[in-house]
Short mmCIF file of C-alpha atoms in Angstrom, two decimals:
data_model
loop_
_atom_site.label_atom_id
_atom_site.label_comp_id
_atom_site.label_asym_id
_atom_site.label_seq_id
_atom_site.Cartn_x
_atom_site.Cartn_y
_atom_site.Cartn_z
CA MET A 38 75.76 83.39 106.34
CA LEU A 39 78.20 80.47 106.40
CA THR A 40 81.72 80.83 104.95
CA GLN A 41 84.29 78.05 104.58
CA ILE A 42 88.01 78.70 104.08
CA ILE A 43 89.82 75.72 102.54
CA ASN A 44 93.20 74.83 101.03
CA ALA A 45 95.24 76.54 103.75
CA ARG A 46 97.86 75.98 106.41
CA ILE A 47 95.86 76.90 109.52
CA LEU A 48 97.47 77.91 112.81
CA THR A 49 95.51 76.49 115.76
CA PRO A 50 96.41 76.45 119.47
CA GLN A 51 97.46 72.82 118.92
CA GLY A 52 99.78 73.73 116.01
CA TRP A 53 99.54 73.80 112.22
CA LEU A 54 96.62 72.11 110.53
CA LYS A 55 96.94 71.12 106.88
CA ASP A 56 94.09 70.15 104.60
CA GLY A 57 91.53 71.49 107.05
CA SER A 58 89.11 74.37 106.96
CA VAL A 59 87.81 77.30 108.97
CA LEU A 60 84.05 77.79 109.16
CA ILE A 61 82.73 81.29 109.81
CA ARG A 62 79.15 82.22 110.58
CA ASP A 63 78.47 85.94 110.70
CA ASN A 64 81.21 87.35 112.95
CA LYS A 65 82.28 84.18 114.79
CA ILE A 66 84.39 81.13 114.11
CA LEU A 67 81.94 78.26 113.96
CA GLU A 68 84.58 75.54 113.77
CA VAL A 69 88.19 74.80 112.86
CA THR A 70 88.22 71.30 111.44
CA ASN A 71 90.60 68.87 109.76
CA CYS A 72 88.00 68.25 107.06
CA ASP A 73 88.17 70.36 103.90
CA LEU A 74 85.21 68.83 102.08
CA PRO A 75 82.89 71.62 100.87
CA ILE A 76 79.86 72.12 103.09
CA VAL A 77 76.49 72.47 101.39
CA GLY A 78 75.27 76.06 101.53
CA ALA A 79 78.63 77.55 102.51
CA THR A 80 80.42 80.25 100.55
CA LEU A 81 83.69 78.57 99.65
CA ILE A 82 86.98 80.50 99.81
CA ASP A 83 90.07 78.87 98.34
CA ALA A 84 93.04 80.12 100.40
CA LYS A 85 95.41 78.89 97.69
CA GLY A 86 97.87 77.36 100.11
CA THR A 87 98.37 80.51 102.20
CA TYR A 88 98.86 80.61 105.94
CA ILE A 89 95.56 81.23 107.76
CA VAL A 90 96.34 82.76 111.17
CA PRO A 91 94.66 84.88 113.84
CA GLY A 92 94.44 88.63 113.28
CA GLY A 93 96.89 90.95 115.00
CA VAL A 94 96.03 92.49 118.37
CA GLU A 95 97.74 95.89 118.54
CA ILE A 96 98.20 97.17 122.08
CA HIS A 97 100.53 100.12 121.47
CA VAL A 98 99.99 102.33 118.40
CA HIS A 99 99.83 106.11 118.13
CA GLY A 100 98.49 106.56 114.63
CA GLY A 101 98.72 105.72 110.96
CA GLY A 102 97.39 106.74 107.57
CA GLY A 103 98.59 110.27 108.22
CA ARG A 104 96.57 110.72 111.42
CA ASP A 105 97.40 110.57 115.15
CA PHE A 106 95.14 109.46 117.99
CA MET A 107 96.27 112.53 119.97
CA GLU A 108 94.08 114.55 117.59
CA GLY A 109 91.15 113.02 119.46
CA SER A 110 88.71 113.34 116.58
CA GLU A 111 86.56 110.59 115.14
CA ASP A 112 87.95 111.31 111.68
CA ALA A 113 91.54 110.85 112.86
CA PHE A 114 90.72 107.65 114.70
CA ARG A 115 88.93 106.08 111.75
CA ALA A 116 91.72 106.94 109.30
CA ALA A 117 94.47 105.52 111.53
CA ILE A 118 92.51 102.38 112.38
CA LYS A 119 91.65 101.69 108.74
CA ALA A 120 95.31 102.05 107.74
CA HIS A 121 96.47 99.49 110.30
CA MET A 122 93.66 97.06 109.60
CA GLN A 123 94.79 96.89 105.98
CA HIS A 124 98.11 95.56 107.29
CA GLY A 125 96.79 92.82 109.55
CA THR A 126 95.62 94.52 112.75
CA THR A 127 92.10 93.36 113.61
CA SER A 128 91.91 94.54 117.25
CA ILE A 129 93.38 97.82 118.41
CA PHE A 130 94.01 99.82 121.57
CA PRO A 131 94.62 103.40 120.34
CA THR A 132 97.53 104.95 122.23
CA LEU A 133 98.12 108.52 123.39
CA SER A 134 101.63 109.79 124.06
CA SER A 135 101.93 112.03 127.12
CA SER A 136 98.94 114.34 126.76
CA THR A 137 97.02 117.03 128.56
CA ILE A 138 93.87 116.08 130.44
CA PRO A 139 91.60 117.78 127.83
CA MET A 140 93.31 115.76 125.10
CA ILE A 141 92.79 112.53 127.05
CA ARG A 142 89.12 113.37 127.60
CA ALA A 143 88.60 114.06 123.88
CA ALA A 144 90.27 110.80 122.87
CA ALA A 145 88.33 108.88 125.52
CA ALA A 146 85.02 110.23 124.21
CA THR A 147 85.92 109.13 120.67
CA THR A 148 87.13 105.74 121.88
CA GLU A 149 83.91 105.10 123.75
CA LYS A 150 81.83 106.05 120.72
CA LEU A 151 83.77 103.65 118.47
CA MET A 152 83.77 100.85 121.05
CA ALA A 153 79.97 101.01 121.13
CA GLU A 154 79.68 100.31 117.40
CA PRO A 155 78.82 96.74 116.30
CA ASP A 156 81.87 94.55 115.51
CA SER A 157 84.25 97.39 116.40
CA PRO A 158 88.00 96.66 116.29
CA VAL A 159 88.52 99.26 119.03
CA LEU A 160 88.85 97.54 122.42
CA GLY A 161 89.99 100.38 124.65
CA LEU A 162 92.33 103.32 125.14
CA HIS A 163 96.01 103.09 126.11
CA LEU A 164 97.64 106.05 127.86
CA GLU A 165 101.40 106.08 127.42
CA GLY A 166 102.19 108.64 130.08
CA HIS A 167 102.18 111.35 131.16
CA TYR A 168 103.66 110.16 134.46
CA PHE A 169 107.21 109.55 133.26
CA ASN A 170 110.81 110.19 134.26
CA MET A 171 111.81 113.40 132.49
CA LYS A 172 115.34 112.08 131.97
CA MET A 173 113.88 109.22 129.89
CA ALA A 174 111.30 111.27 127.99
CA GLY A 175 112.60 110.13 124.60
CA GLY A 176 110.04 111.16 121.99
CA GLN A 177 107.43 112.22 124.56
CA MET A 178 106.42 115.89 124.75
CA PRO A 179 108.33 117.13 127.84
CA GLU A 180 105.88 119.91 128.61
CA ASN A 181 103.21 117.31 129.40
CA ILE A 182 105.30 115.10 131.71
CA LYS A 183 104.78 115.22 135.48
CA ASN A 184 104.48 113.05 138.59
CA PRO A 185 101.33 110.96 139.17
CA ASP A 186 98.51 113.19 140.35
CA PRO A 187 95.45 111.58 141.98
CA GLU A 188 93.45 114.75 141.34
CA GLU A 189 93.84 113.93 137.63
CA TYR A 190 93.76 110.16 137.34
CA ILE A 191 90.99 109.38 139.83
CA PRO A 192 88.36 111.61 138.13
CA LEU A 193 89.45 110.33 134.70
CA LEU A 194 88.92 106.71 135.65
CA GLU A 195 85.68 107.52 137.44
CA GLU A 196 84.14 109.31 134.44
CA THR A 197 85.35 107.02 131.62
CA HIS A 198 85.15 103.29 131.00
CA CYS A 199 87.48 102.93 128.01
CA ILE A 200 90.95 103.33 129.56
CA LYS A 201 92.38 99.80 129.64
CA ARG A 202 96.09 100.50 130.14
CA TRP A 203 98.20 103.26 131.63
CA ASP A 204 102.02 103.46 131.67
CA ALA A 205 104.21 105.19 134.27
CA ALA A 206 107.74 105.34 135.66
CA PRO A 207 107.59 103.47 138.98
CA GLU A 208 110.37 105.47 140.66
CA LEU A 209 108.31 108.67 140.67
CA PRO A 210 106.65 109.97 143.86
CA GLY A 211 103.10 108.64 143.98
CA ALA A 212 103.68 105.92 141.39
CA MET A 213 102.91 103.06 143.76
CA GLN A 214 99.61 104.65 144.83
CA PHE A 215 98.83 105.20 141.14
CA GLY A 216 99.56 101.57 140.25
CA LYS A 217 97.40 100.22 143.05
CA TYR A 218 94.51 102.50 142.16
CA ILE A 219 94.39 101.88 138.42
CA THR A 220 94.74 98.11 138.78
CA SER A 221 91.85 98.17 141.27
CA LYS A 222 89.84 99.63 138.38
CA GLY A 223 90.86 96.83 136.03
CA VAL A 224 93.43 98.93 134.14
CA LEU A 225 96.73 97.31 133.13
CA ALA A 226 99.67 99.10 134.77
CA ALA A 227 102.88 99.14 132.74
CA VAL A 228 106.36 100.51 133.48
CA GLY A 229 107.91 102.77 130.88
CA HIS A 230 110.16 105.78 130.23
CA THR A 231 111.95 104.96 133.45
CA GLN A 232 115.30 104.69 135.21
CA ALA A 233 114.04 102.04 137.62
CA GLU A 234 116.46 99.52 139.12
CA PHE A 235 115.61 96.20 140.72
CA GLU A 236 114.06 97.44 143.97
CA ASP A 237 111.84 99.86 142.04
CA ILE A 238 110.69 97.12 139.66
CA TYR A 239 110.14 94.62 142.45
CA THR A 240 108.08 97.13 144.44
CA ALA A 241 106.19 98.14 141.31
CA TYR A 242 105.30 94.53 140.54
CA GLU A 243 103.97 94.12 144.08
CA ALA A 244 101.87 97.27 143.55
CA GLY A 245 100.32 95.89 140.37
CA TYR A 246 102.64 96.81 137.50
CA THR A 247 102.78 93.63 135.43
CA HIS A 248 103.90 94.81 131.97
CA ALA A 249 106.85 96.64 130.41
CA THR A 250 106.35 99.32 127.76
CA HIS A 251 108.47 98.96 124.58
CA PHE A 252 111.03 96.77 126.35
CA TYR A 253 114.64 97.96 125.93
CA ASN A 254 113.51 101.40 124.73
CA ALA A 255 113.45 104.38 127.13
CA MET A 256 114.87 102.27 129.96
CA PRO A 257 118.46 101.57 131.04
CA GLY A 258 120.23 98.26 131.02
CA PHE A 259 123.24 97.12 133.04
CA HIS A 260 125.38 100.15 133.98
CA LYS A 261 128.12 101.46 136.26
CA ARG A 262 127.92 104.27 138.81
CA SER A 263 130.96 105.45 140.75
CA GLY A 264 132.79 102.33 139.72
CA TYR A 265 130.09 99.92 140.94
CA LYS A 266 127.84 97.87 138.70
CA TYR A 267 124.04 98.06 138.85
CA GLU A 268 121.27 96.14 137.16
CA GLY A 269 119.12 98.25 134.89
CA THR A 270 115.39 98.21 134.26
CA VAL A 271 115.92 95.60 131.54
CA GLU A 272 117.65 93.05 133.77
CA SER A 273 115.20 93.73 136.60
CA ILE A 274 112.25 92.95 134.32
CA TYR A 275 113.93 89.76 133.13
CA LEU A 276 114.16 88.69 136.79
CA MET A 277 110.41 89.16 137.30
CA ASP A 278 109.22 85.86 135.84
CA ASP A 279 105.56 86.82 135.56
CA MET A 280 106.10 90.28 134.11
CA THR A 281 105.14 90.56 130.45
CA VAL A 282 106.93 92.68 127.87
CA GLU A 283 106.26 94.21 124.48
CA VAL A 284 108.85 94.89 121.79
CA VAL A 285 108.81 97.23 118.81
CA ALA A 286 109.66 94.52 116.29
CA ASP A 287 110.63 96.75 113.37
CA GLY A 288 114.24 95.56 113.52
CA ILE A 289 115.39 99.11 114.32
CA HIS A 290 114.07 100.02 117.78
CA VAL A 291 115.35 96.65 118.95
CA PRO A 292 117.90 94.83 116.75
CA PRO A 293 117.09 91.29 115.60
CA THR A 294 119.67 89.76 117.96
CA ILE A 295 117.98 91.37 120.96
CA LEU A 296 114.54 90.38 119.68
CA ARG A 297 115.83 86.83 119.68
CA LEU A 298 117.17 87.27 123.23
CA VAL A 299 113.80 88.53 124.49
CA TYR A 300 112.12 85.55 122.82
CA LYS A 301 114.64 83.18 124.39
CA ILE A 302 114.35 84.56 127.94
CA LYS A 303 110.76 85.82 128.23
CA GLY A 304 109.27 83.39 125.74
CA VAL A 305 106.21 83.47 123.54
CA GLU A 306 103.68 83.67 126.36
CA LYS A 307 105.28 86.73 127.97
CA THR A 308 106.23 88.70 124.83
CA ALA A 309 103.93 90.82 122.66
CA LEU A 310 104.80 92.51 119.39
CA ILE A 311 103.85 96.17 118.94
CA THR A 312 104.30 98.76 116.20
CA ASP A 313 104.48 101.90 118.38
CA ALA A 314 103.59 103.47 115.02
CA LEU A 315 103.11 107.18 114.47
CA ALA A 316 100.83 108.94 111.99
CA CYS A 317 103.26 108.46 109.11
CA ALA A 318 102.90 104.66 109.25
CA ALA A 319 100.91 103.06 106.39
CA SER A 320 100.84 106.39 104.54
CA ASP A 321 102.76 108.71 102.26
CA SER A 322 102.85 111.31 105.01
CA LYS A 323 106.23 112.54 106.28
CA GLU A 324 104.80 114.42 109.24
CA ALA A 325 104.07 113.33 112.80
CA PHE A 326 101.74 114.96 115.30
CA ASP A 327 104.82 116.25 117.14
CA PRO A 328 106.59 118.80 114.89
CA ARG A 329 109.99 117.79 116.39
CA VAL A 330 109.77 114.37 114.74
CA ILE A 331 111.44 113.41 111.45
CA ILE A 332 111.54 110.17 109.45
CA GLU A 333 115.02 108.84 108.77
CA ASP A 334 116.47 105.38 108.14
CA GLY A 335 113.00 103.82 108.21
CA VAL A 336 112.14 105.05 111.69
CA CYS A 337 110.82 108.16 113.48
CA LYS A 338 113.37 110.26 115.36
CA LEU A 339 113.58 113.58 117.13
CA ALA A 340 115.04 116.10 114.70
CA ASP A 341 118.18 116.48 116.85
CA ARG A 342 118.58 112.67 116.60
CA SER A 343 118.79 112.37 120.38
CA ALA A 344 116.10 109.66 120.55
CA LEU A 345 113.87 107.40 118.52
CA ALA A 346 110.28 108.63 118.55
CA GLY A 347 108.09 105.80 117.32
CA SER A 348 107.99 103.63 114.23
CA ILE A 349 106.46 103.51 110.76
CA ALA A 350 105.83 99.77 111.15
CA THR A 351 102.63 97.82 110.60
CA MET A 352 101.52 94.44 111.95
CA ASP A 353 102.65 92.46 108.90
CA ARG A 354 106.11 94.00 109.13
CA LEU A 355 106.43 92.89 112.76
CA ILE A 356 105.76 89.30 111.76
CA ARG A 357 108.19 89.43 108.84
CA THR A 358 110.93 90.96 111.01
CA MET A 359 110.60 88.28 113.69
CA VAL A 360 110.69 85.43 111.17
CA GLN A 361 113.04 86.72 108.48
CA LYS A 362 115.51 88.72 110.59
CA ALA A 363 115.26 87.37 114.15
CA GLU A 364 114.86 83.81 112.82
CA ILE A 365 111.92 82.95 115.08
CA PRO A 366 109.41 80.26 114.01
CA LEU A 367 106.38 81.69 112.22
CA GLU A 368 103.91 80.15 114.64
CA ASP A 369 105.64 81.84 117.58
CA ALA A 370 105.81 85.22 115.82
CA ILE A 371 102.08 84.98 115.08
CA ARG A 372 101.26 84.10 118.68
CA MET A 373 103.25 87.12 119.90
CA ALA A 374 101.24 89.33 117.54
CA SER A 375 97.85 87.91 118.49
CA GLU A 376 97.43 85.43 121.34
CA THR A 377 99.87 87.00 123.83
CA PRO A 378 98.69 90.62 123.51
CA ALA A 379 95.09 89.42 123.72
CA ARG A 380 95.88 87.66 126.98
CA ILE A 381 97.83 90.63 128.36
CA MET A 382 94.85 92.92 127.72
CA GLY A 383 92.27 90.48 129.06
CA VAL A 384 90.47 89.80 125.77
CA ALA A 385 91.73 86.27 125.08
CA ASP A 386 88.23 84.91 125.65
CA ARG A 387 87.30 86.23 122.19
CA LYS A 388 90.52 87.30 120.45
CA GLY A 389 93.97 86.00 119.58
CA THR A 390 93.48 82.42 118.37
CA LEU A 391 91.50 80.53 115.76
CA GLU A 392 89.06 78.54 117.90
CA LYS A 393 85.40 77.71 117.94
CA GLY A 394 83.31 80.56 119.34
CA LYS A 395 85.95 83.25 119.00
CA ASP A 396 85.65 86.36 116.85
CA ALA A 397 86.39 85.72 113.17
CA ASP A 398 89.55 87.85 113.02
CA ILE A 399 91.73 86.13 110.45
CA LEU A 400 94.74 86.83 108.22
CA ALA A 401 95.87 85.09 105.04
CA LEU A 402 99.65 85.36 104.56
CA ASP A 403 101.60 84.15 101.55
CA ASN A 404 104.99 82.42 101.69
CA ASP A 405 106.75 85.79 101.90
CA LEU A 406 104.44 86.74 104.81
CA ASN A 407 102.65 89.44 102.86
CA ILE A 408 98.96 90.08 103.49
CA ARG A 409 96.64 88.38 101.01
CA ALA A 410 93.38 88.92 102.93
CA VAL A 411 92.15 90.24 106.27
CA TRP A 412 88.86 89.32 107.89
CA ALA A 413 87.76 91.41 110.89
CA MET A 414 84.70 90.06 112.68
CA GLY A 415 84.01 87.87 109.66
CA LYS A 416 84.11 90.68 107.09
CA ILE A 417 86.84 91.27 104.53
CA VAL A 418 88.73 94.48 105.29
CA GLU A 419 88.49 96.85 102.34
CA GLY A 420 91.57 96.82 100.15
CA THR A 421 93.12 93.61 101.50
CA ASN A 422 91.67 90.83 99.36
CA THR A 423 93.95 89.44 96.65
CA LEU A 424 92.76 85.85 97.07
CA PHE A 425 89.38 85.90 95.33
#
């Protein structure tokens, strides 16, 4: 089946294309062309002047639609994934907060089942923890946090094939061995929930840690100790030119001014947008998987208000925040939501941009950057179409 999208402002790797069209055959982009003349035999879709951009690639999300990936069940996974897809996420790496090994195994089994389905949006599992600095636990469950343990992580990576990213605090005993091992297995190593200073970050980068988890959150910046000044994790990561970062772009976890600073220093190609969303995102639910969590001021917090604990954001909100509050060009915000995370996770050969041969993951956004339609693998996502 051939589909042609016309009358749109199309974001291509070369920039915006006006008066062109996107041709889709089955689940692939057949062509992005500057010709908008109707093709014989094609199903014609009038985009009505909307922005046609690549679908969002979500690399850090805990749940949505009232369900959390820590539940591990197929039902929970499908509900959370569906909720985020309706808001512009077309590829997803379900994320577990610090969990027990049985919980990780259950989630891995579900992830592998969903990954095996045709045209699945699920591209792998992300483990946020449980090898973190207890002093920077934030919204993580403290009873699950410990030092890296090869008797846990080696069997897990030997028996599963879906774990694509694992986060840890590099200052912990065994963290360098952990980083070297998981990267040897093709798993992205990220630093997070850490008190690392420059030497820790430098050593971690040499050991394979190339990404920073929710940059600025659960990590210190510039600080003083006994009267002397020290660089924090934040400044250390800025100094590592090739280290990528992700930001929770809800405008609350990181204020718009700092979002603009990250964009200015790290740039589009090193910055990914994430929701870090909990179960209450894209739902009427007020409950998170962790009973300590409350929703207040548009964000998830621990009930004692000692730390933020995830967001209620969705992909479309990230884009709006970057453009409307951080005053970043739309094309750059889109790239940070699609192209950059796809490249960070090693799936840019088929995701992240509108190009010939890539998967037909496409969003239509109106002038206010609201979702008008979502195509995932060439199919309209249920509940998103207000174009035709």
